[in-house]
Coordinates of C-alpha atoms and ligand atoms in Angstrom, one line a residue:
M851 CA 0.0 0.1 0.0
Q852 CA 1.7 3.2 -1.2
H853 CA -1.1 5.7 -0.7
F854 CA -4.7 5.2 0.6
I855 CA -7.1 7.0 -1.8
A856 CA -10.1 4.5 -2.1
I857 CA -11.1 1.3 -0.6
S858 CA -11.7 0.0 -4.1
D859 CA -8.0 0.0 -4.4
L860 CA -7.4 -2.5 -1.8
S861 CA -8.0 -6.3 -2.0
S862 CA -10.8 -7.8 0.3
R863 CA -7.8 -9.4 2.3
A864 CA -6.1 -6.0 2.7
V865 CA -9.2 -4.4 3.9
Q866 CA -9.8 -7.1 6.6
D867 CA -6.0 -7.1 7.4
L868 CA -6.2 -3.4 8.1
L869 CA -9.2 -3.8 10.4
D870 CA -7.5 -6.8 12.2
V871 CA -4.4 -4.0 12.7
A872 CA -7.2 -1.6 13.9
I873 CA -8.5 -4.0 16.4
R874 CA -5.1 -4.8 17.8
L875 CA -3.9 -1.3 18.2
K876 CA -7.2 -0.3 19.8
K877 CA -6.8 -3.0 22.3
E878 CA -3.3 -1.9 23.0
Y879 CA -4.3 1.7 23.2
F880 CA -6.9 0.9 26.1
E881 CA -4.7 -1.8 27.8
T882 CA -1.2 -0.5 27.8
G883 CA -1.0 2.5 25.4
N884 CA 0.4 2.2 21.9
Q885 CA 3.9 1.6 21.2
P886 CA 5.8 4.5 19.7
L887 CA 5.9 3.1 16.1
F888 CA 5.6 6.5 14.6
K889 CA 8.5 8.0 16.5
G890 CA 10.1 10.7 14.3
K891 CA 7.5 10.9 11.9
V892 CA 5.3 13.9 11.0
L893 CA 2.0 13.9 9.1
G894 CA 1.0 16.9 7.3
L895 CA -2.8 17.6 7.4
I896 CA -4.0 19.4 4.5
F897 CA -7.6 20.8 4.6
Q898 CA -9.6 22.5 2.0
K899 CA -12.7 22.1 4.2
P900 CA -13.7 22.2 7.9
S901 CA -13.4 19.2 10.0
L902 CA -13.5 18.1 13.7
R903 CA -13.1 14.2 13.6
T904 CA -10.8 14.1 10.6
R905 CA -8.4 16.8 12.1
V906 CA -8.3 15.6 15.7
S907 CA -8.3 11.8 15.0
F908 CA -5.3 12.1 12.5
D909 CA -3.5 14.4 15.0
M910 CA -4.1 12.1 18.0
A911 CA -3.4 9.0 16.0
M912 CA 0.1 10.2 15.3
R913 CA 0.7 11.5 19.0
H914 CA -0.5 8.2 20.6
M915 CA 2.0 6.3 18.6
G916 CA 4.9 8.8 19.2
G917 CA 4.9 10.8 16.2
D918 CA 3.4 14.4 15.5
A919 CA 1.2 16.1 12.9
L920 CA 1.0 19.6 11.4
Y921 CA -2.2 21.1 10.5
L922 CA -2.1 23.1 7.2
S923 CA -5.5 25.3 6.8
P924 CA -7.2 26.1 3.6
N925 CA -5.9 29.7 3.6
E926 CA -2.4 28.9 4.6
I927 CA -1.3 26.8 1.4
G928 CA -3.9 27.5 -1.1
L929 CA -3.5 24.3 -2.8
G930 CA -3.8 24.5 -6.6
K931 CA -4.4 28.4 -6.1
R932 CA -1.2 29.9 -4.7
E933 CA 1.0 27.1 -6.0
S934 CA 0.2 24.1 -8.2
I935 CA -0.6 20.9 -6.4
A936 CA 2.4 19.0 -8.1
D937 CA 4.8 21.7 -6.5
V938 CA 3.0 21.6 -3.1
A939 CA 3.4 17.8 -3.1
R940 CA 7.1 17.7 -4.2
V941 CA 8.0 20.4 -1.5
L942 CA 6.0 18.9 1.4
S943 CA 7.4 15.4 0.7
G944 CA 10.7 16.9 1.7
Y945 CA 9.4 18.1 5.0
V946 CA 6.9 15.4 6.2
H947 CA 6.7 11.6 6.1
G948 CA 3.1 11.5 5.1
L949 CA 0.1 13.7 3.9
M950 CA -3.6 13.5 4.6
A951 CA -5.6 15.8 2.4
R952 CA -9.3 16.7 2.5
V953 CA -10.0 18.3 -0.8
F954 CA -13.1 19.4 -2.9
E955 CA -12.3 17.8 -6.2
H956 CA -11.2 14.0 -6.0
A957 CA -8.5 14.8 -8.7
H958 CA -6.8 17.0 -6.3
V959 CA -6.0 14.2 -4.1
T960 CA -4.9 11.8 -6.6
E961 CA -2.6 14.5 -8.1
L962 CA -1.0 15.0 -4.7
A963 CA -0.3 11.3 -4.7
K964 CA 1.1 11.2 -8.1
W965 CA 3.6 13.9 -7.2
S966 CA 4.2 13.1 -3.5
S967 CA 7.2 10.9 -2.7
V968 CA 5.6 10.2 0.7
P969 CA 2.3 8.4 1.4
V970 CA -0.9 10.4 0.8
I971 CA -4.2 9.7 2.6
N972 CA -7.6 10.8 1.3
G973 CA -9.4 12.6 4.2
L974 CA -12.5 12.9 2.2
S975 CA -13.1 14.4 -1.3
D976 CA -16.3 15.1 -3.4
Y977 CA -15.8 11.4 -4.6
N978 CA -15.4 9.2 -1.2
H979 CA -14.4 9.2 2.2
P980 CA -12.4 6.2 2.7
C981 CA -11.1 6.7 6.3
Q982 CA -14.6 6.8 7.2
G983 CA -15.5 3.5 5.3
M984 CA -12.9 1.7 7.4
A985 CA -14.1 3.2 10.8
D986 CA -17.6 2.2 9.7
A987 CA -16.6 -1.3 8.9
L988 CA -14.6 -1.5 12.3
T989 CA -17.7 -0.3 14.0
I990 CA -19.9 -3.0 12.3
Q991 CA -17.4 -5.8 13.0
E992 CA -17.3 -5.0 16.5
K993 CA -21.1 -5.4 16.7
F994 CA -21.7 -8.2 14.3
G995 CA -18.3 -9.9 13.4
P996 CA -16.7 -10.4 10.1
A997 CA -19.3 -12.9 8.7
K998 CA -20.5 -12.2 5.0
G999 CA -24.1 -11.7 4.2
L1000 CA -24.8 -8.8 6.7
N1001 CA -27.5 -6.3 5.5
V1002 CA -26.2 -2.8 5.5
T1003 CA -28.8 0.0 4.3
Y1004 CA -27.8 3.5 3.5
V1005 CA -30.7 6.1 3.5
G1006 CA -30.4 9.7 2.1
D1007 CA -28.1 11.5 -0.4
A1008 CA -25.9 8.8 -2.0
N1009 CA -22.8 10.8 -1.5
N1010 CA -19.0 10.6 -0.9
V1011 CA -19.5 8.8 2.4
A1012 CA -22.1 6.4 0.7
V1013 CA -19.5 5.5 -2.0
S1014 CA -16.8 4.5 0.6
L1015 CA -19.5 2.5 2.5
L1016 CA -20.4 0.7 -0.6
Y1017 CA -16.9 -0.4 -1.4
V1018 CA -16.2 -1.5 2.0
C1019 CA -19.4 -3.6 2.2
A1020 CA -18.7 -5.0 -1.4
K1021 CA -15.1 -5.9 -0.4
L1022 CA -16.3 -7.6 2.7
G1023 CA -19.2 -9.5 1.3
W1024 CA -21.9 -7.4 3.3
N1025 CA -25.1 -6.6 1.2
I1026 CA -25.7 -3.0 0.7
T1027 CA -28.8 -1.4 -0.1
I1028 CA -29.0 2.2 -1.0
A1029 CA -32.4 4.2 -0.7
S1030 CA -32.2 7.9 -2.1
P1031 CA -34.3 10.2 -4.2
E1032 CA -34.2 10.6 -7.8
G1033 CA -31.6 12.9 -8.9
Y1034 CA -29.5 12.0 -5.7
D1035 CA -28.3 8.5 -6.7
L1036 CA -24.8 6.9 -6.5
N1037 CA -22.2 7.9 -8.8
P1038 CA -22.6 5.4 -11.9
A1039 CA -19.0 4.8 -12.0
A1040 CA -18.9 3.7 -8.3
V1041 CA -21.9 1.4 -8.9
E1042 CA -20.2 -0.2 -11.8
L1043 CA -16.8 -0.7 -9.9
G1044 CA -18.8 -1.8 -6.7
G1045 CA -20.5 -4.3 -8.7
Q1046 CA -17.4 -5.8 -9.8
I1047 CA -16.0 -6.0 -6.4
A1048 CA -19.5 -7.5 -5.1
A1049 CA -19.3 -10.3 -8.0
E1050 CA -16.0 -11.6 -6.4
T1051 CA -17.4 -11.6 -2.8
G1052 CA -21.0 -12.5 -3.2
A1053 CA -22.3 -9.2 -1.8
K1054 CA -25.4 -7.7 -3.3
I1055 CA -25.9 -4.1 -4.3
I1056 CA -29.6 -2.8 -4.4
Q1057 CA -30.6 0.6 -5.3
L1058 CA -34.1 1.7 -4.2
R1059 CA -36.2 4.9 -3.8
D1060 CA -38.2 3.7 -0.9
P1061 CA -36.6 3.8 2.5
H1062 CA -39.1 1.7 4.2
E1063 CA -38.6 -1.2 1.7
A1064 CA -34.8 -0.5 2.1
V1065 CA -34.6 -1.0 5.8
R1066 CA -36.6 -4.3 5.8
G1067 CA -34.2 -6.9 7.4
A1068 CA -31.5 -4.3 7.8
Q1069 CA -28.8 -4.9 10.6
V1070 CA -27.2 -1.4 9.9
I1071 CA -29.0 1.7 9.0
Y1072 CA -26.8 4.5 7.8
T1073 CA -27.3 8.1 6.9
D1074 CA -25.5 11.4 6.3
T1075 CA -26.2 15.0 5.8
W1076 CA -28.5 16.1 2.9
T1077 CA -26.1 18.6 1.9
S1078 CA -22.3 18.0 1.9
M1079 CA -19.7 20.6 2.0
G1080 CA -19.4 22.5 -1.1
Q1081 CA -23.2 22.1 -2.0
E1082 CA -24.4 24.7 0.5
E1083 CA -25.9 26.7 -2.3
E1084 CA -28.4 23.7 -2.9
A1085 CA -29.5 23.5 0.7
A1086 CA -33.0 24.9 0.4
K1087 CA -33.8 22.5 -2.5
R1088 CA -32.3 19.4 -0.7
E1089 CA -34.3 20.4 2.3
A1090 CA -37.4 20.1 0.4
V1091 CA -36.6 16.7 -1.2
F1092 CA -35.0 14.7 1.7
P1093 CA -37.8 14.6 4.6
P1094 CA -39.1 11.2 3.3
Y1095 CA -35.6 9.9 4.0
Q1096 CA -35.2 10.9 7.7
V1097 CA -34.1 8.3 10.0
N1098 CA -36.5 8.5 12.7
A1099 CA -38.0 6.1 15.3
R1100 CA -40.6 4.7 12.9
L1101 CA -37.9 3.8 10.1
V1102 CA -35.7 2.3 12.6
G1103 CA -38.5 0.1 14.0
E1104 CA -39.1 -1.4 10.6
A1105 CA -35.5 -2.8 10.4
D1106 CA -33.9 -5.8 12.2
R1107 CA -34.6 -5.9 16.0
D1108 CA -30.9 -5.5 16.6
V1109 CA -30.2 -2.8 14.2
I1110 CA -27.4 -0.2 14.7
V1111 CA -27.8 3.2 13.5
M1112 CA -24.7 5.0 12.1
H1113 CA -23.9 8.5 10.9
C1114 CA -20.4 9.9 10.0
L1115 CA -21.2 13.1 11.7
P1116 CA -21.5 16.0 11.7
A1117 CA -25.2 15.2 11.9
H1118 CA -27.9 17.9 11.2
R1119 CA -30.3 16.6 14.1
N1120 CA -34.1 16.2 13.2
H1121 CA -33.2 16.6 9.6
E1122 CA -31.6 13.4 8.3
L1123 CA -31.7 11.8 11.8
T1124 CA -33.7 12.6 14.8
D1125 CA -32.6 13.3 18.4
E1126 CA -34.6 10.3 19.6
V1127 CA -32.8 8.0 17.2
A1128 CA -29.3 9.7 17.6
D1129 CA -29.4 9.5 21.4
G1130 CA -31.5 6.3 21.4
P1131 CA -30.6 2.6 22.1
H1132 CA -29.7 1.6 18.5
S1133 CA -27.3 4.6 17.9
V1134 CA -23.6 3.9 17.6
I1135 CA -22.8 7.3 16.3
F1136 CA -20.1 8.3 18.9
P1137 CA -18.2 4.8 19.2
Q1138 CA -18.4 5.0 15.2
A1139 CA -16.7 8.6 15.5
H1140 CA -14.0 7.3 18.1
N1141 CA -13.2 4.3 15.7
R1142 CA -11.8 7.0 13.3
L1143 CA -8.8 7.0 15.5
H1144 CA -8.2 3.4 15.6
A1145 CA -8.9 2.6 11.9
Q1146 CA -6.6 5.5 11.0
K1147 CA -3.7 4.3 13.2
A1148 CA -3.9 0.9 11.2
I1149 CA -3.8 2.9 7.9
L1150 CA -0.8 4.8 9.0
A1151 CA 1.0 1.9 10.4
R1152 CA 0.6 0.1 7.1
L1153 CA 1.6 3.1 5.2
F1154 CA 4.7 3.8 7.2
G1155 CA 5.5 0.0 7.1
V1156 CA 5.6 -0.5 10.7
A1157 CA 2.6 -2.9 11.5
Ligands
CP878 N1 -17.0 12.4 9.5 C1 -16.0 13.4 9.4 O1 -15.1 13.1 8.5 O2 -16.0 14.4 10.2 P1 -15.3 15.7 9.9 O3 -15.8 16.6 8.9 O4 -15.6 16.5 11.2 O5 -13.9 15.6 9.8
NVA879 N1 -20.9 14.1 3.1 C1 -20.3 15.0 4.0 C2 -19.3 14.2 5.0 C3 -19.0 15.1 5.9 C4 -17.9 14.2 6.9 C5 -19.6 15.9 3.3 O1 -19.0 15.7 2.4 O2 -19.6 17.2 3.7

């Protein structure tokens, strides 16, 4: 693994292997503290958009393992504006040992990876959110184990988070149903690639309009914001389209009895997810957020070649 850009780039075995490392590092963190495997290493954190989880969990992942992180805000480096991405990548490669980048256009993170001589991690683009996908899979496995055939349902805008969830489910042999309104479907290229992966693992990919039909038999219900970063001017239009896709107590009641409810956060409470569900017995949204830390330690350890 040279860079971490999309879960579709990894084999199923590599995905499970990363999850196993994450489980081991999580246990170690709580029992003895992590070994300083990242000693002497600094991770550059490039942000074109705001962040709570990604920023703090990467910084803490480095510190817990003896390394350090450097936050670079949107205004500071002006990626592709003040300076070309190729030049930024080649300059930073001489200063830091790895780069995490949160970008608007997916092509910007692949361009960074193309020119960087140190590992590049995708911390969210308009196309996908693979670190989130790994933390999601870790959270699901902690509850249900690694067995194939689990039913995961994503309800709402079939966005970047949905794409990484699709890939990780397909890689692990979990069935994924996506219920989204017309015009807010999954990226067709991701459906095509997801379908190829699913054909190898036996996962099913189902796209529906009706959220009620979609959650029937689901062990996982997942939702995300109706308006992602960069789509703010569409917010009013989206607020009119998405209410039938709200994850509320009624919808959760139609799923499996043991269903877990997931959200990558930040949540827009009482829009895509009600308070009652977010703070209710099925919700795993905070352990899920915390798992970003452990999943990313595993990704970093693999990229640095130390685990
Ligand atoms: N889920 C997630 O990536 O959160 P942040 O935008 O706060 O990093
Ligand atoms: N889909 C959301 C995820 C935020 C973590 C966005 O891109 O804004």
